[in-house]
PDB file of N, CA and C in Angstrom:
ATOM      1  N   MET A  13     -15.474  -4.547 -22.800  1.00 77.00           N
ATOM      2  CA  MET A  13     -15.115  -3.404 -21.943  1.00 77.00           C
ATOM      3  C   MET A  13     -13.967  -3.904 -20.961  1.00 77.00           C
ATOM      4  N   THR A  14     -12.955  -3.110 -20.911  1.00 86.00           N
ATOM      5  CA  THR A  14     -11.861  -3.521 -19.881  1.00 86.00           C
ATOM      6  C   THR A  14     -12.152  -2.902 -18.563  1.00 86.00           C
ATOM      7  N   ASN A  15     -11.593  -3.629 -17.593  1.00 93.00           N
ATOM      8  CA  ASN A  15     -11.750  -3.286 -16.182  1.00 93.00           C
ATOM      9  C   ASN A  15     -10.567  -2.321 -15.776  1.00 93.00           C
ATOM     10  N   PRO A  16     -10.877  -1.043 -15.476  1.00 92.00           N
ATOM     11  CA  PRO A  16      -9.769  -0.104 -15.170  1.00 92.00           C
ATOM     12  C   PRO A  16      -8.936  -0.581 -13.916  1.00 92.00           C
ATOM     13  N   TYR A  17      -9.591  -1.194 -12.889  1.00 89.00           N
ATOM     14  CA  TYR A  17      -8.721  -1.617 -11.790  1.00 89.00           C
ATOM     15  C   TYR A  17      -7.802  -2.808 -12.169  1.00 89.00           C
ATOM     16  N   ALA A  18      -8.289  -3.756 -12.963  1.00 93.00           N
ATOM     17  CA  ALA A  18      -7.435  -4.736 -13.474  1.00 93.00           C
ATOM     18  C   ALA A  18      -6.206  -4.217 -14.238  1.00 93.00           C
ATOM     19  N   GLU A  19      -6.423  -3.199 -15.185  1.00 94.00           N
ATOM     20  CA  GLU A  19      -5.372  -2.504 -15.858  1.00 94.00           C
ATOM     21  C   GLU A  19      -4.386  -1.821 -14.891  1.00 94.00           C
ATOM     22  N   TRP A  20      -5.027  -1.142 -13.861  1.00 91.00           N
ATOM     23  CA  TRP A  20      -4.103  -0.369 -12.937  1.00 91.00           C
ATOM     24  C   TRP A  20      -3.287  -1.407 -12.110  1.00 91.00           C
ATOM     25  N   PHE A  21      -3.899  -2.495 -11.595  1.00 90.00           N
ATOM     26  CA  PHE A  21      -3.070  -3.485 -10.887  1.00 90.00           C
ATOM     27  C   PHE A  21      -1.951  -4.117 -11.670  1.00 90.00           C
ATOM     28  N   GLU A  22      -2.259  -4.414 -12.980  1.00 94.00           N
ATOM     29  CA  GLU A  22      -1.298  -4.950 -13.790  1.00 94.00           C
ATOM     30  C   GLU A  22      -0.122  -3.980 -14.076  1.00 94.00           C
ATOM     31  N   GLN A  23      -0.502  -2.681 -14.225  1.00 95.00           N
ATOM     32  CA  GLN A  23       0.542  -1.679 -14.336  1.00 95.00           C
ATOM     33  C   GLN A  23       1.386  -1.580 -13.086  1.00 95.00           C
ATOM     34  N   LEU A  24       0.832  -1.623 -11.943  1.00 93.00           N
ATOM     35  CA  LEU A  24       1.508  -1.621 -10.655  1.00 93.00           C
ATOM     36  C   LEU A  24       2.345  -2.829 -10.570  1.00 93.00           C
ATOM     37  N   ARG A  25       1.778  -4.023 -10.908  1.00 94.00           N
ATOM     38  CA  ARG A  25       2.655  -5.258 -10.855  1.00 94.00           C
ATOM     39  C   ARG A  25       3.860  -5.183 -11.793  1.00 94.00           C
ATOM     40  N   ALA A  26       3.636  -4.508 -12.938  1.00 96.00           N
ATOM     41  CA  ALA A  26       4.829  -4.472 -13.845  1.00 96.00           C
ATOM     42  C   ALA A  26       5.893  -3.542 -13.305  1.00 96.00           C
ATOM     43  N   GLU A  27       5.425  -2.450 -12.605  1.00 95.00           N
ATOM     44  CA  GLU A  27       6.348  -1.488 -12.137  1.00 95.00           C
ATOM     45  C   GLU A  27       6.989  -1.785 -10.757  1.00 95.00           C
ATOM     46  N   TYR A  28       6.178  -2.439  -9.899  1.00 94.00           N
ATOM     47  CA  TYR A  28       6.742  -2.738  -8.546  1.00 94.00           C
ATOM     48  C   TYR A  28       6.713  -4.231  -8.139  1.00 94.00           C
ATOM     49  N   GLY A  29       6.375  -5.071  -9.123  1.00 93.00           N
ATOM     50  CA  GLY A  29       6.206  -6.558  -8.810  1.00 93.00           C
ATOM     51  C   GLY A  29       7.506  -7.166  -8.265  1.00 93.00           C
ATOM     52  N   GLU A  30       8.599  -6.822  -8.843  1.00 93.00           N
ATOM     53  CA  GLU A  30       9.900  -7.364  -8.351  1.00 93.00           C
ATOM     54  C   GLU A  30      10.266  -6.867  -6.964  1.00 93.00           C
ATOM     55  N   GLN A  31      10.074  -5.557  -6.737  1.00 94.00           N
ATOM     56  CA  GLN A  31      10.442  -4.993  -5.432  1.00 94.00           C
ATOM     57  C   GLN A  31       9.429  -5.550  -4.375  1.00 94.00           C
ATOM     58  N   LEU A  32       8.163  -5.633  -4.660  1.00 92.00           N
ATOM     59  CA  LEU A  32       7.231  -6.128  -3.713  1.00 92.00           C
ATOM     60  C   LEU A  32       7.250  -7.597  -3.486  1.00 92.00           C
ATOM     61  N   GLY A  33       7.671  -8.359  -4.567  1.00 92.00           N
ATOM     62  CA  GLY A  33       7.898  -9.765  -4.486  1.00 92.00           C
ATOM     63  C   GLY A  33       8.890 -10.199  -3.495  1.00 92.00           C
ATOM     64  N   ALA A  34       9.903  -9.265  -3.263  1.00 92.00           N
ATOM     65  CA  ALA A  34      10.959  -9.589  -2.383  1.00 92.00           C
ATOM     66  C   ALA A  34      10.609  -9.220  -0.909  1.00 92.00           C
ATOM     67  N   MET A  35       9.414  -8.480  -0.768  1.00 92.00           N
ATOM     68  CA  MET A  35       8.909  -8.090   0.527  1.00 92.00           C
ATOM     69  C   MET A  35       8.247  -9.267   1.258  1.00 92.00           C
ATOM     70  N   PRO A  36       8.670  -9.695   2.357  1.00 93.00           N
ATOM     71  CA  PRO A  36       8.014 -10.796   3.033  1.00 93.00           C
ATOM     72  C   PRO A  36       6.683 -10.351   3.790  1.00 93.00           C
ATOM     73  N   LEU A  37       5.696 -11.194   3.783  1.00 92.00           N
ATOM     74  CA  LEU A  37       4.465 -10.966   4.438  1.00 92.00           C
ATOM     75  C   LEU A  37       4.631 -11.474   5.888  1.00 92.00           C
ATOM     76  N   PRO A  38       3.799 -10.963   6.859  1.00 94.00           N
ATOM     77  CA  PRO A  38       3.908 -11.467   8.189  1.00 94.00           C
ATOM     78  C   PRO A  38       3.698 -12.984   8.216  1.00 94.00           C
ATOM     79  N   GLU A  39       4.420 -13.587   9.202  1.00 96.00           N
ATOM     80  CA  GLU A  39       4.370 -15.094   9.323  1.00 96.00           C
ATOM     81  C   GLU A  39       2.977 -15.584   9.435  1.00 96.00           C
ATOM     82  N   GLY A  40       2.562 -16.606   8.660  1.00 96.00           N
ATOM     83  CA  GLY A  40       1.279 -17.150   8.683  1.00 96.00           C
ATOM     84  C   GLY A  40       0.269 -16.549   7.752  1.00 96.00           C
ATOM     85  N   LEU A  41       0.545 -15.321   7.282  1.00 95.00           N
ATOM     86  CA  LEU A  41      -0.448 -14.695   6.349  1.00 95.00           C
ATOM     87  C   LEU A  41      -0.536 -15.407   4.968  1.00 95.00           C
ATOM     88  N   PRO A  42       0.575 -15.720   4.363  1.00 94.00           N
ATOM     89  CA  PRO A  42       0.470 -16.451   3.088  1.00 94.00           C
ATOM     90  C   PRO A  42      -0.350 -17.756   3.180  1.00 94.00           C
ATOM     91  N   GLU A  43      -0.180 -18.501   4.172  1.00 97.00           N
ATOM     92  CA  GLU A  43      -0.869 -19.705   4.490  1.00 97.00           C
ATOM     93  C   GLU A  43      -2.364 -19.423   4.714  1.00 97.00           C
ATOM     94  N   HIS A  44      -2.596 -18.401   5.414  1.00 97.00           N
ATOM     95  CA  HIS A  44      -4.045 -18.070   5.748  1.00 97.00           C
ATOM     96  C   HIS A  44      -4.661 -17.652   4.366  1.00 97.00           C
ATOM     97  N   LEU A  45      -4.045 -16.892   3.613  1.00 96.00           N
ATOM     98  CA  LEU A  45      -4.575 -16.439   2.269  1.00 96.00           C
ATOM     99  C   LEU A  45      -4.861 -17.636   1.425  1.00 96.00           C
ATOM    100  N   ARG A  46      -3.895 -18.508   1.348  1.00 97.00           N
ATOM    101  CA  ARG A  46      -4.054 -19.767   0.500  1.00 97.00           C
ATOM    102  C   ARG A  46      -5.310 -20.525   0.926  1.00 97.00           C
ATOM    103  N   ASN A  47      -5.525 -20.623   2.263  1.00 98.00           N
ATOM    104  CA  ASN A  47      -6.613 -21.371   2.835  1.00 98.00           C
ATOM    105  C   ASN A  47      -7.927 -20.600   2.408  1.00 98.00           C
ATOM    106  N   LEU A  48      -7.896 -19.376   2.477  1.00 98.00           N
ATOM    107  CA  LEU A  48      -9.131 -18.575   2.144  1.00 98.00           C
ATOM    108  C   LEU A  48      -9.449 -18.809   0.686  1.00 98.00           C
ATOM    109  N   ILE A  49      -8.429 -18.754  -0.171  1.00 97.00           N
ATOM    110  CA  ILE A  49      -8.602 -18.984  -1.658  1.00 97.00           C
ATOM    111  C   ILE A  49      -9.167 -20.403  -1.870  1.00 97.00           C
ATOM    112  N   ALA A  50      -8.484 -21.468  -1.177  1.00 98.00           N
ATOM    113  CA  ALA A  50      -8.875 -22.802  -1.407  1.00 98.00           C
ATOM    114  C   ALA A  50     -10.347 -23.009  -0.974  1.00 98.00           C
ATOM    115  N   HIS A  51     -10.823 -22.287   0.066  1.00 98.00           N
ATOM    116  CA  HIS A  51     -12.222 -22.483   0.478  1.00 98.00           C
ATOM    117  C   HIS A  51     -13.087 -21.426  -0.180  1.00 98.00           C
ATOM    118  N   HIS A  52     -12.599 -20.763  -1.201  1.00 98.00           N
ATOM    119  CA  HIS A  52     -13.439 -19.786  -1.982  1.00 98.00           C
ATOM    120  C   HIS A  52     -14.121 -18.757  -1.045  1.00 98.00           C
ATOM    121  N   ASP A  53     -13.445 -18.308   0.019  1.00 98.00           N
ATOM    122  CA  ASP A  53     -13.973 -17.381   0.974  1.00 98.00           C
ATOM    123  C   ASP A  53     -13.796 -15.952   0.447  1.00 98.00           C
ATOM    124  N   GLU A  54     -14.553 -15.592  -0.573  1.00 98.00           N
ATOM    125  CA  GLU A  54     -14.421 -14.290  -1.234  1.00 98.00           C
ATOM    126  C   GLU A  54     -14.725 -13.180  -0.290  1.00 98.00           C
ATOM    127  N   GLU A  55     -15.665 -13.341   0.640  1.00 98.00           N
ATOM    128  CA  GLU A  55     -15.910 -12.320   1.596  1.00 98.00           C
ATOM    129  C   GLU A  55     -14.847 -11.958   2.483  1.00 98.00           C
ATOM    130  N   ALA A  56     -14.061 -12.984   2.996  1.00 97.00           N
ATOM    131  CA  ALA A  56     -12.871 -12.606   3.781  1.00 97.00           C
ATOM    132  C   ALA A  56     -11.774 -11.982   3.028  1.00 97.00           C
ATOM    133  N   ILE A  57     -11.633 -12.451   1.738  1.00 97.00           N
ATOM    134  CA  ILE A  57     -10.551 -11.865   0.971  1.00 97.00           C
ATOM    135  C   ILE A  57     -10.929 -10.434   0.662  1.00 97.00           C
ATOM    136  N   GLN A  58     -12.145 -10.094   0.263  1.00 97.00           N
ATOM    137  CA  GLN A  58     -12.532  -8.703   0.042  1.00 97.00           C
ATOM    138  C   GLN A  58     -12.367  -7.862   1.276  1.00 97.00           C
ATOM    139  N   PHE A  59     -12.620  -8.469   2.459  1.00 97.00           N
ATOM    140  CA  PHE A  59     -12.453  -7.694   3.704  1.00 97.00           C
ATOM    141  C   PHE A  59     -11.028  -7.353   3.861  1.00 97.00           C
ATOM    142  N   MET A  60     -10.149  -8.271   3.602  1.00 95.00           N
ATOM    143  CA  MET A  60      -8.633  -8.033   3.722  1.00 95.00           C
ATOM    144  C   MET A  60      -8.241  -6.932   2.728  1.00 95.00           C
ATOM    145  N   ILE A  61      -8.782  -7.008   1.471  1.00 93.00           N
ATOM    146  CA  ILE A  61      -8.411  -5.912   0.573  1.00 93.00           C
ATOM    147  C   ILE A  61      -9.029  -4.519   0.930  1.00 93.00           C
ATOM    148  N   LYS A  62     -10.231  -4.586   1.511  1.00 95.00           N
ATOM    149  CA  LYS A  62     -10.766  -3.336   1.929  1.00 95.00           C
ATOM    150  C   LYS A  62      -9.953  -2.724   3.105  1.00 95.00           C
ATOM    151  N   LEU A  63      -9.534  -3.588   3.987  1.00 94.00           N
ATOM    152  CA  LEU A  63      -8.614  -3.066   5.089  1.00 94.00           C
ATOM    153  C   LEU A  63      -7.337  -2.446   4.515  1.00 94.00           C
ATOM    154  N   ALA A  64      -6.712  -3.177   3.612  1.00 91.00           N
ATOM    155  CA  ALA A  64      -5.485  -2.733   3.050  1.00 91.00           C
ATOM    156  C   ALA A  64      -5.722  -1.394   2.279  1.00 91.00           C
ATOM    157  N   TRP A  65      -6.798  -1.321   1.575  1.00 90.00           N
ATOM    158  CA  TRP A  65      -7.135  -0.128   0.818  1.00 90.00           C
ATOM    159  C   TRP A  65      -7.353   1.095   1.720  1.00 90.00           C
ATOM    160  N   GLN A  66      -8.069   0.794   2.854  1.00 93.00           N
ATOM    161  CA  GLN A  66      -8.357   1.837   3.775  1.00 93.00           C
ATOM    162  C   GLN A  66      -7.081   2.301   4.452  1.00 93.00           C
ATOM    163  N   PHE A  67      -6.223   1.385   4.873  1.00 92.00           N
ATOM    164  CA  PHE A  67      -4.957   1.736   5.594  1.00 92.00           C
ATOM    165  C   PHE A  67      -4.117   2.610   4.562  1.00 92.00           C
ATOM    166  N   GLY A  68      -4.024   2.116   3.317  1.00 87.00           N
ATOM    167  CA  GLY A  68      -3.222   2.870   2.368  1.00 87.00           C
ATOM    168  C   GLY A  68      -3.719   4.257   2.129  1.00 87.00           C
ATOM    169  N   ALA A  69      -5.097   4.424   2.089  1.00 86.00           N
ATOM    170  CA  ALA A  69      -5.641   5.690   1.895  1.00 86.00           C
ATOM    171  C   ALA A  69      -5.411   6.604   3.072  1.00 86.00           C
ATOM    172  N   GLN A  70      -5.461   6.084   4.292  1.00 87.00           N
ATOM    173  CA  GLN A  70      -5.185   6.822   5.446  1.00 87.00           C
ATOM    174  C   GLN A  70      -3.710   7.291   5.501  1.00 87.00           C
ATOM    175  N   VAL A  71      -2.792   6.508   5.141  1.00 84.00           N
ATOM    176  CA  VAL A  71      -1.377   6.847   5.061  1.00 84.00           C
ATOM    177  C   VAL A  71      -1.138   7.870   4.040  1.00 84.00           C
ATOM    178  N   GLY A  72      -1.705   7.660   2.857  1.00 81.00           N
ATOM    179  CA  GLY A  72      -1.553   8.630   1.840  1.00 81.00           C
ATOM    180  C   GLY A  72      -2.156  10.019   2.150  1.00 81.00           C
ATOM    181  N   TYR A  73      -3.267  10.015   2.792  1.00 77.00           N
ATOM    182  CA  TYR A  73      -3.920  11.259   3.203  1.00 77.00           C
ATOM    183  C   TYR A  73      -3.029  11.993   4.229  1.00 77.00           C
ATOM    184  N   ALA A  74      -2.564  11.163   5.255  1.00 80.00           N
ATOM    185  CA  ALA A  74      -1.737  11.792   6.311  1.00 80.00           C
ATOM    186  C   ALA A  74      -0.476  12.339   5.745  1.00 80.00           C
ATOM    187  N   ALA A  75       0.138  11.657   4.776  1.00 81.00           N
ATOM    188  CA  ALA A  75       1.397  12.115   4.153  1.00 81.00           C
ATOM    189  C   ALA A  75       1.126  13.426   3.393  1.00 81.00           C
ATOM    190  N   GLY A  76       0.025  13.397   2.707  1.00 79.00           N
ATOM    191  CA  GLY A  76      -0.283  14.656   1.876  1.00 79.00           C
ATOM    192  C   GLY A  76      -0.603  15.728   2.792  1.00 79.00           C
ATOM    193  N   SER A  77      -1.293  15.571   3.883  1.00 77.00           N
ATOM    194  CA  SER A  77      -1.612  16.635   4.855  1.00 77.00           C
ATOM    195  C   SER A  77      -0.393  17.158   5.427  1.00 77.00           C
ATOM    196  N   ARG A  78       0.616  16.334   5.826  1.00 76.00           N
ATOM    197  CA  ARG A  78       1.844  16.783   6.336  1.00 76.00           C
ATOM    198  C   ARG A  78       2.643  17.634   5.297  1.00 76.00           C
ATOM    199  N   GLN A  79       2.644  17.220   4.074  1.00 74.00           N
ATOM    200  CA  GLN A  79       3.396  18.013   3.091  1.00 74.00           C
ATOM    201  C   GLN A  79       2.763  19.448   2.841  1.00 74.00           C
ATOM    202  N   SER A  80       1.426  19.483   2.877  1.00 67.00           N
ATOM    203  CA  SER A  80       0.796  20.762   2.650  1.00 67.00           C
ATOM    204  C   SER A  80       0.963  21.697   3.845  1.00 67.00           C
ATOM    205  N   GLU A  81       1.096  21.144   5.074  1.00 63.00           N
ATOM    206  CA  GLU A  81       1.223  21.955   6.268  1.00 63.00           C
ATOM    207  C   GLU A  81       2.615  22.209   6.655  1.00 63.00           C
ATOM    208  N   ALA A  82       3.550  21.429   6.114  1.00 56.00           N
ATOM    209  CA  ALA A  82       4.977  21.575   6.553  1.00 56.00           C
ATOM    210  C   ALA A  82       5.529  22.832   6.043  1.00 56.00           C
ATOM    211  N   PRO A  83       6.198  23.646   6.954  1.00 60.00           N
ATOM    212  CA  PRO A  83       6.850  24.816   6.472  1.00 60.00           C
ATOM    213  C   PRO A  83       8.153  24.431   5.682  1.00 60.00           C
ATOM    214  N   GLY A  84       8.632  25.323   4.833  1.00 58.00           N
ATOM    215  CA  GLY A  84       9.878  25.052   4.086  1.00 58.00           C
ATOM    216  C   GLY A  84      11.013  24.863   5.038  1.00 58.00           C
ATOM    217  N   PRO A  85      12.098  24.411   4.562  1.00 59.00           N
ATOM    218  CA  PRO A  85      13.261  24.089   5.344  1.00 59.00           C
ATOM    219  C   PRO A  85      13.801  25.388   5.909  1.00 59.00           C
ATOM    220  N   GLN A  86      14.229  25.440   7.037  1.00 61.00           N
ATOM    221  CA  GLN A  86      14.838  26.611   7.756  1.00 61.00           C
ATOM    222  C   GLN A  86      16.276  26.606   7.424  1.00 61.00           C
ATOM    223  N   ILE A  87      16.780  27.699   7.014  1.00 60.00           N
ATOM    224  CA  ILE A  87      18.166  27.873   6.717  1.00 60.00           C
ATOM    225  C   ILE A  87      18.831  28.648   7.765  1.00 60.00           C
ATOM    226  N   ARG A  88      19.841  27.924   8.446  1.00 60.00           N
ATOM    227  CA  ARG A  88      20.526  28.543   9.609  1.00 60.00           C
ATOM    228  C   ARG A  88      21.945  29.045   9.080  1.00 60.00           C
ATOM    229  N   PRO A  89      22.366  30.114   9.564  1.00 57.00           N
ATOM    230  CA  PRO A  89      23.622  30.575   9.124  1.00 57.00           C
ATOM    231  C   PRO A  89      24.711  29.566   9.712  1.00 57.00           C
ATOM    232  N   SER A  90      25.630  29.364   8.863  1.00 56.00           N
ATOM    233  CA  SER A  90      26.755  28.397   9.241  1.00 56.00           C
ATOM    234  C   SER A  90      27.730  29.067  10.234  1.00 56.00           C
ATOM    235  N   ARG A  91      28.139  28.319  11.171  1.00 61.00           N
ATOM    236  CA  ARG A  91      29.136  28.814  12.223  1.00 61.00           C
ATOM    237  C   ARG A  91      30.494  28.321  11.853  1.00 61.00           C
ATOM    238  N   VAL A  92      30.639  27.530  10.794  1.00 53.00           N
ATOM    239  CA  VAL A  92      31.925  26.925  10.438  1.00 53.00           C
ATOM    240  C   VAL A  92      32.722  28.076   9.725  1.00 53.00           C
ATOM    241  N   GLN A  93      33.918  28.289  10.205  1.00 53.00           N
ATOM    242  CA  GLN A  93      34.723  29.337   9.577  1.00 53.00           C
ATOM    243  C   GLN A  93      36.008  28.589   9.077  1.00 53.00           C
ATOM    244  N   ALA A  94      36.409  29.165   7.870  1.00 49.00           N
ATOM    245  CA  ALA A  94      37.595  28.493   7.310  1.00 49.00           C
ATOM    246  C   ALA A  94      38.837  29.117   7.839  1.00 49.00           C
TER     247      ALA A  94
END
């Protein structure tokens, strides 16, 4: 049986890997993550992923809420005359 999250992450990596690879992480974070991996601190890594997931969900929800509440563009008559 395949893991749907693994497939989804691989699809995201294929689509956005190059773009996100160029995005720097905050100073010290890559070293901290390497340290957590080296010490097999799965609990801390899962906590970081949960935070990122939660923040992403909140941003997505907020963006979706603004879109559904936002009125259409207002069209103003032009005052420019030829």
